[in-house]
PDB file of C-alpha atoms in Angstrom:
ATOM      1  CA  MET Y1319      -4.010  34.290 -15.253  1.00 73.00           C
ATOM      2  CA  THR Y1320      -1.414  34.355 -12.510  1.00 82.00           C
ATOM      3  CA  HIS Y1321      -1.409  31.479 -10.063  1.00 86.00           C
ATOM      4  CA  LYS Y1322      -1.087  32.327  -6.396  1.00 91.00           C
ATOM      5  CA  ILE Y1323       1.192  29.310  -5.704  1.00 91.00           C
ATOM      6  CA  ALA Y1324       4.304  28.857  -7.842  1.00 88.00           C
ATOM      7  CA  TYR Y1325       4.732  25.113  -7.313  1.00 90.00           C
ATOM      8  CA  ARG Y1326       2.758  22.246  -8.816  1.00 91.00           C
ATOM      9  CA  ASN Y1327       0.229  20.566  -6.525  1.00 93.00           C
ATOM     10  CA  LEU Y1328       2.298  17.473  -5.628  1.00 91.00           C
ATOM     11  CA  PRO Y1329      -0.278  15.831  -3.335  1.00 90.00           C
ATOM     12  CA  GLN Y1330      -2.866  16.103  -6.114  1.00 95.00           C
ATOM     13  CA  LEU Y1331      -0.420  14.674  -8.674  1.00 94.00           C
ATOM     14  CA  PHE Y1332       0.376  11.753  -6.329  1.00 91.00           C
ATOM     15  CA  LEU Y1333      -3.331  11.025  -5.838  1.00 94.00           C
ATOM     16  CA  LYS Y1334      -4.041  11.189  -9.576  1.00 96.00           C
ATOM     17  CA  ALA Y1335      -1.046   8.957 -10.376  1.00 94.00           C
ATOM     18  CA  ARG Y1336      -2.142   6.462  -7.712  1.00 94.00           C
ATOM     19  CA  GLY Y1337      -5.660   6.401  -9.135  1.00 95.00           C
ATOM     20  CA  ASN Y1338      -4.362   5.921 -12.670  1.00 95.00           C
ATOM     21  CA  LEU Y1339      -2.007   3.155 -11.572  1.00 95.00           C
ATOM     22  CA  MET Y1340      -4.646   1.342  -9.530  1.00 96.00           C
ATOM     23  CA  ALA Y1341      -7.030   1.400 -12.502  1.00 97.00           C
ATOM     24  CA  HIS Y1342      -4.718  -1.205 -14.082  1.00 97.00           C
ATOM     25  CA  PHE Y1343      -4.988  -3.491 -11.046  1.00 97.00           C
ATOM     26  CA  LYS Y1344      -8.621  -3.019  -9.957  1.00 97.00           C
ATOM     27  CA  PRO Y1345      -9.976  -5.541 -12.491  1.00 97.00           C
ATOM     28  CA  ILE Y1346      -7.673  -8.186 -10.987  1.00 98.00           C
ATOM     29  CA  LEU Y1347      -8.692  -7.271  -7.436  1.00 98.00           C
ATOM     30  CA  SER Y1348     -12.371  -7.310  -8.400  1.00 97.00           C
ATOM     31  CA  HIS Y1349     -11.975 -10.679 -10.091  1.00 98.00           C
ATOM     32  CA  PHE Y1350     -10.775 -12.110  -6.778  1.00 97.00           C
ATOM     33  CA  GLY Y1351     -13.365 -10.190  -4.716  1.00 97.00           C
ATOM     34  CA  LEU Y1352     -10.863  -7.934  -2.958  1.00 97.00           C
ATOM     35  CA  THR Y1353     -11.078  -4.299  -1.993  1.00 96.00           C
ATOM     36  CA  ASP Y1354      -8.141  -1.941  -2.380  1.00 95.00           C
ATOM     37  CA  GLN Y1355      -7.580  -1.950   1.404  1.00 96.00           C
ATOM     38  CA  GLN Y1356      -7.675  -5.751   1.610  1.00 97.00           C
ATOM     39  CA  TRP Y1357      -5.161  -5.933  -1.242  1.00 97.00           C
ATOM     40  CA  ARG Y1358      -2.789  -3.503   0.470  1.00 96.00           C
ATOM     41  CA  ILE Y1359      -2.896  -5.637   3.624  1.00 97.00           C
ATOM     42  CA  LEU Y1360      -2.377  -8.916   1.740  1.00 98.00           C
ATOM     43  CA  ARG Y1361       0.516  -7.414  -0.218  1.00 97.00           C
ATOM     44  CA  VAL Y1362       2.243  -6.103   2.918  1.00 97.00           C
ATOM     45  CA  LEU Y1363       1.727  -9.348   4.849  1.00 97.00           C
ATOM     46  CA  ASP Y1364       3.134 -11.294   1.916  1.00 97.00           C
ATOM     47  CA  GLU Y1365       6.236  -9.103   2.119  1.00 96.00           C
ATOM     48  CA  TYR Y1366       6.646  -8.898   5.919  1.00 96.00           C
ATOM     49  CA  GLU Y1367       4.984 -12.207   6.899  1.00 90.00           C
ATOM     50  CA  GLN Y1368       3.714 -11.057  10.322  1.00 93.00           C
ATOM     51  CA  LEU Y1369       2.886  -7.610  11.684  1.00 95.00           C
ATOM     52  CA  GLU Y1370       0.978  -5.885  14.438  1.00 93.00           C
ATOM     53  CA  PRO Y1371      -2.090  -3.811  13.489  1.00 93.00           C
ATOM     54  CA  ARG Y1372      -0.331  -0.466  14.124  1.00 94.00           C
ATOM     55  CA  GLU Y1373       2.467  -1.514  11.756  1.00 95.00           C
ATOM     56  CA  LEU Y1374      -0.112  -2.485   9.140  1.00 96.00           C
ATOM     57  CA  CYS Y1375      -1.801   0.902   9.542  1.00 95.00           C
ATOM     58  CA  ASP Y1376       1.476   2.668   8.839  1.00 93.00           C
ATOM     59  CA  LEU Y1377       2.613   0.485   5.937  1.00 94.00           C
ATOM     60  CA  CYS Y1378      -0.823   0.306   4.272  1.00 95.00           C
ATOM     61  CA  GLN Y1379      -1.837   3.906   4.970  1.00 94.00           C
ATOM     62  CA  ILE Y1380      -5.121   2.835   6.563  1.00 95.00           C
ATOM     63  CA  SER Y1381      -6.487   4.546   9.687  1.00 94.00           C
ATOM     64  CA  SER Y1382      -6.719   2.487  12.857  1.00 92.00           C
ATOM     65  CA  PRO Y1383     -10.551   2.576  13.055  1.00 93.00           C
ATOM     66  CA  SER Y1384     -10.822   1.428   9.409  1.00 94.00           C
ATOM     67  CA  MET Y1385      -8.122  -1.201   9.904  1.00 94.00           C
ATOM     68  CA  ALA Y1386     -10.057  -2.890  12.712  1.00 92.00           C
ATOM     69  CA  GLY Y1387     -13.076  -3.432  10.458  1.00 95.00           C
ATOM     70  CA  VAL Y1388     -11.051  -4.537   7.450  1.00 96.00           C
ATOM     71  CA  LEU Y1389      -9.087  -7.053   9.528  1.00 95.00           C
ATOM     72  CA  LYS Y1390     -12.311  -8.464  10.997  1.00 95.00           C
ATOM     73  CA  ARG Y1391     -13.777  -8.974   7.499  1.00 96.00           C
ATOM     74  CA  MET Y1392     -10.524 -10.508   6.269  1.00 96.00           C
ATOM     75  CA  GLU Y1393     -10.477 -12.887   9.233  1.00 96.00           C
ATOM     76  CA  ASP Y1394     -14.114 -13.835   8.497  1.00 96.00           C
ATOM     77  CA  LEU Y1395     -13.049 -14.549   4.888  1.00 96.00           C
ATOM     78  CA  ASP Y1396     -10.172 -16.701   6.202  1.00 97.00           C
ATOM     79  CA  LEU Y1397      -7.554 -14.486   4.507  1.00 97.00           C
ATOM     80  CA  ILE Y1398      -5.639 -13.673   7.697  1.00 97.00           C
ATOM     81  CA  VAL Y1399      -4.992 -15.113  11.145  1.00 96.00           C
ATOM     82  CA  ARG Y1400      -4.855 -12.978  14.268  1.00 92.00           C
ATOM     83  CA  SER Y1401      -2.983 -14.258  17.312  1.00 89.00           C
ATOM     84  CA  ALA Y1402      -1.714 -12.860  20.595  1.00 84.00           C
ATOM     85  CA  VAL Y1403       1.933 -11.843  20.712  1.00 78.00           C
ATOM     86  CA  SER Y1404       3.970 -14.244  22.815  1.00 79.00           C
ATOM     87  CA  GLY Y1405       4.640 -12.699  26.213  1.00 77.00           C
ATOM     88  CA  ASP Y1406       2.044  -9.917  25.835  1.00 74.00           C
ATOM     89  CA  GLN Y1407      -1.566 -11.028  25.456  1.00 72.00           C
ATOM     90  CA  ARG Y1408      -2.668  -7.401  24.846  1.00 78.00           C
ATOM     91  CA  ARG Y1409      -0.798  -7.221  21.530  1.00 85.00           C
ATOM     92  CA  LEU Y1410      -1.966  -8.900  18.329  1.00 88.00           C
ATOM     93  CA  SER Y1411       0.017 -10.293  15.454  1.00 93.00           C
ATOM     94  CA  ILE Y1412      -1.478 -10.619  11.976  1.00 96.00           C
ATOM     95  CA  ARG Y1413      -0.307 -13.041   9.280  1.00 96.00           C
ATOM     96  CA  LEU Y1414      -1.692 -14.562   6.108  1.00 97.00           C
ATOM     97  CA  SER Y1415      -3.805 -17.674   6.595  1.00 97.00           C
ATOM     98  CA  ASP Y1416      -3.137 -20.670   4.375  1.00 97.00           C
ATOM     99  CA  ALA Y1417      -6.055 -19.501   2.199  1.00 97.00           C
ATOM    100  CA  GLY Y1418      -4.640 -15.949   2.078  1.00 97.00           C
ATOM    101  CA  ASP Y1419      -1.229 -17.280   1.085  1.00 97.00           C
ATOM    102  CA  ALA Y1420      -2.826 -19.475  -1.601  1.00 98.00           C
ATOM    103  CA  LEU Y1421      -4.730 -16.447  -2.915  1.00 98.00           C
ATOM    104  CA  MET Y1422      -1.483 -14.456  -3.151  1.00 97.00           C
ATOM    105  CA  THR Y1423       0.119 -17.364  -5.028  1.00 97.00           C
ATOM    106  CA  GLN Y1424      -2.822 -17.413  -7.433  1.00 97.00           C
ATOM    107  CA  MET Y1425      -2.808 -13.629  -7.961  1.00 98.00           C
ATOM    108  CA  ALA Y1426       0.960 -13.099  -8.198  1.00 97.00           C
ATOM    109  CA  PRO Y1427       1.392 -14.051 -11.884  1.00 98.00           C
ATOM    110  CA  LEU Y1428      -1.445 -11.716 -12.903  1.00 98.00           C
ATOM    111  CA  ILE Y1429      -0.097  -8.824 -10.826  1.00 98.00           C
ATOM    112  CA  ASP Y1430       3.422  -9.377 -12.186  1.00 97.00           C
ATOM    113  CA  LEU Y1431       2.096  -9.506 -15.756  1.00 98.00           C
ATOM    114  CA  GLN Y1432       0.220  -6.229 -15.244  1.00 97.00           C
ATOM    115  CA  TYR Y1433       3.415  -4.618 -13.926  1.00 97.00           C
ATOM    116  CA  LYS Y1434       5.231  -5.955 -16.999  1.00 97.00           C
ATOM    117  CA  HIS Y1435       2.618  -4.308 -19.264  1.00 97.00           C
ATOM    118  CA  ILE Y1436       3.088  -1.005 -17.419  1.00 96.00           C
ATOM    119  CA  GLU Y1437       6.866  -1.366 -17.634  1.00 96.00           C
ATOM    120  CA  GLN Y1438       6.636  -2.028 -21.397  1.00 97.00           C
ATOM    121  CA  THR Y1439       4.590   1.136 -21.809  1.00 96.00           C
ATOM    122  CA  PHE Y1440       6.829   3.456 -19.785  1.00 94.00           C
ATOM    123  CA  GLY Y1441      10.185   1.679 -19.996  1.00 96.00           C
ATOM    124  CA  LEU Y1442      12.300  -0.051 -17.392  1.00 96.00           C
ATOM    125  CA  MET Y1443      14.471   3.019 -16.787  1.00 97.00           C
ATOM    126  CA  ALA Y1444      11.469   5.265 -16.104  1.00 95.00           C
ATOM    127  CA  MET Y1445       9.975   2.668 -13.754  1.00 95.00           C
ATOM    128  CA  ASN Y1446      13.259   2.277 -11.853  1.00 96.00           C
ATOM    129  CA  GLU Y1447      13.685   6.062 -11.615  1.00 96.00           C
ATOM    130  CA  LEU Y1448      10.123   6.461 -10.360  1.00 94.00           C
ATOM    131  CA  VAL Y1449      10.568   3.779  -7.693  1.00 94.00           C
ATOM    132  CA  ALA Y1450      13.920   5.242  -6.589  1.00 95.00           C
ATOM    133  CA  THR Y1451      12.474   8.763  -6.391  1.00 92.00           C
ATOM    134  CA  LEU Y1452       9.408   7.642  -4.441  1.00 91.00           C
ATOM    135  CA  GLU Y1453      11.538   5.585  -2.044  1.00 91.00           C
ATOM    136  CA  LYS Y1454      13.824   8.574  -1.475  1.00 90.00           C
ATOM    137  CA  PHE Y1455      10.839  10.865  -0.973  1.00 87.00           C
ATOM    138  CA  ASN Y1456       9.244   8.445   1.528  1.00 86.00           C
ATOM    139  CA  ALA Y1457      12.520   7.878   3.392  1.00 86.00           C
ATOM    140  CA  VAL Y1458      13.004  11.566   4.215  1.00 83.00           C
ATOM    141  CA  SER Y1459      11.970  12.250   7.770  1.00 71.00           C
ATOM    142  CA  GLU Y1460       9.506  15.063   8.289  1.00 74.00           C
ATOM    143  CA  ASP Y1461      12.059  16.576  10.672  1.00 75.00           C
ATOM    144  CA  LEU Y1462      14.654  17.002   7.891  1.00 84.00           C
ATOM    145  CA  VAL Y1463      12.528  19.418   5.896  1.00 85.00           C
ATOM    146  CA  GLU Y1464      12.303  22.892   7.324  1.00 86.00           C
ATOM    147  CA  HIS Y1465       8.746  23.956   8.154  1.00 86.00           C
ATOM    148  CA  VAL Y1466       7.219  27.353   7.552  1.00 90.00           C
ATOM    149  CA  GLU Y1467       6.935  29.295  10.773  1.00 92.00           C
ATOM    150  CA  LEU Y1468       3.311  30.154  11.493  1.00 94.00           C
ATOM    151  CA  LYS Y1469       2.481  33.255  13.513  1.00 90.00           C
TER     152      LYS Y1469
END
């Protein structure tokens, strides 16, 4: 059978790889009562400390309507703190609460150990190459890749 498209389905491969990778972490997230979206937000806030909702949407790949609900639930769970941006009361800033920070401290050794298990399975070089390739792929602006002209 001849395939109509010559190239592999990269978006499908990315989704499958993400699902396979997350399967290693979901038991940890479930143990602590977190959803995948909540985890992405906690992880990003741990890295960036304080962000506005639109920045969280971009970094966590969560739509704005979904983000509003997730942030409300996380605030109700005392995982995050929302506050007005100094000088502009219309803008919000999100950061980890003390409880959210304590949860990250509690989870970090388990997450790191799971990454170590994955690294032992695939090898440090493969993991480093994968990270470097994904970072390069994500750093390329959409404008740099020529687009097919549609008529």
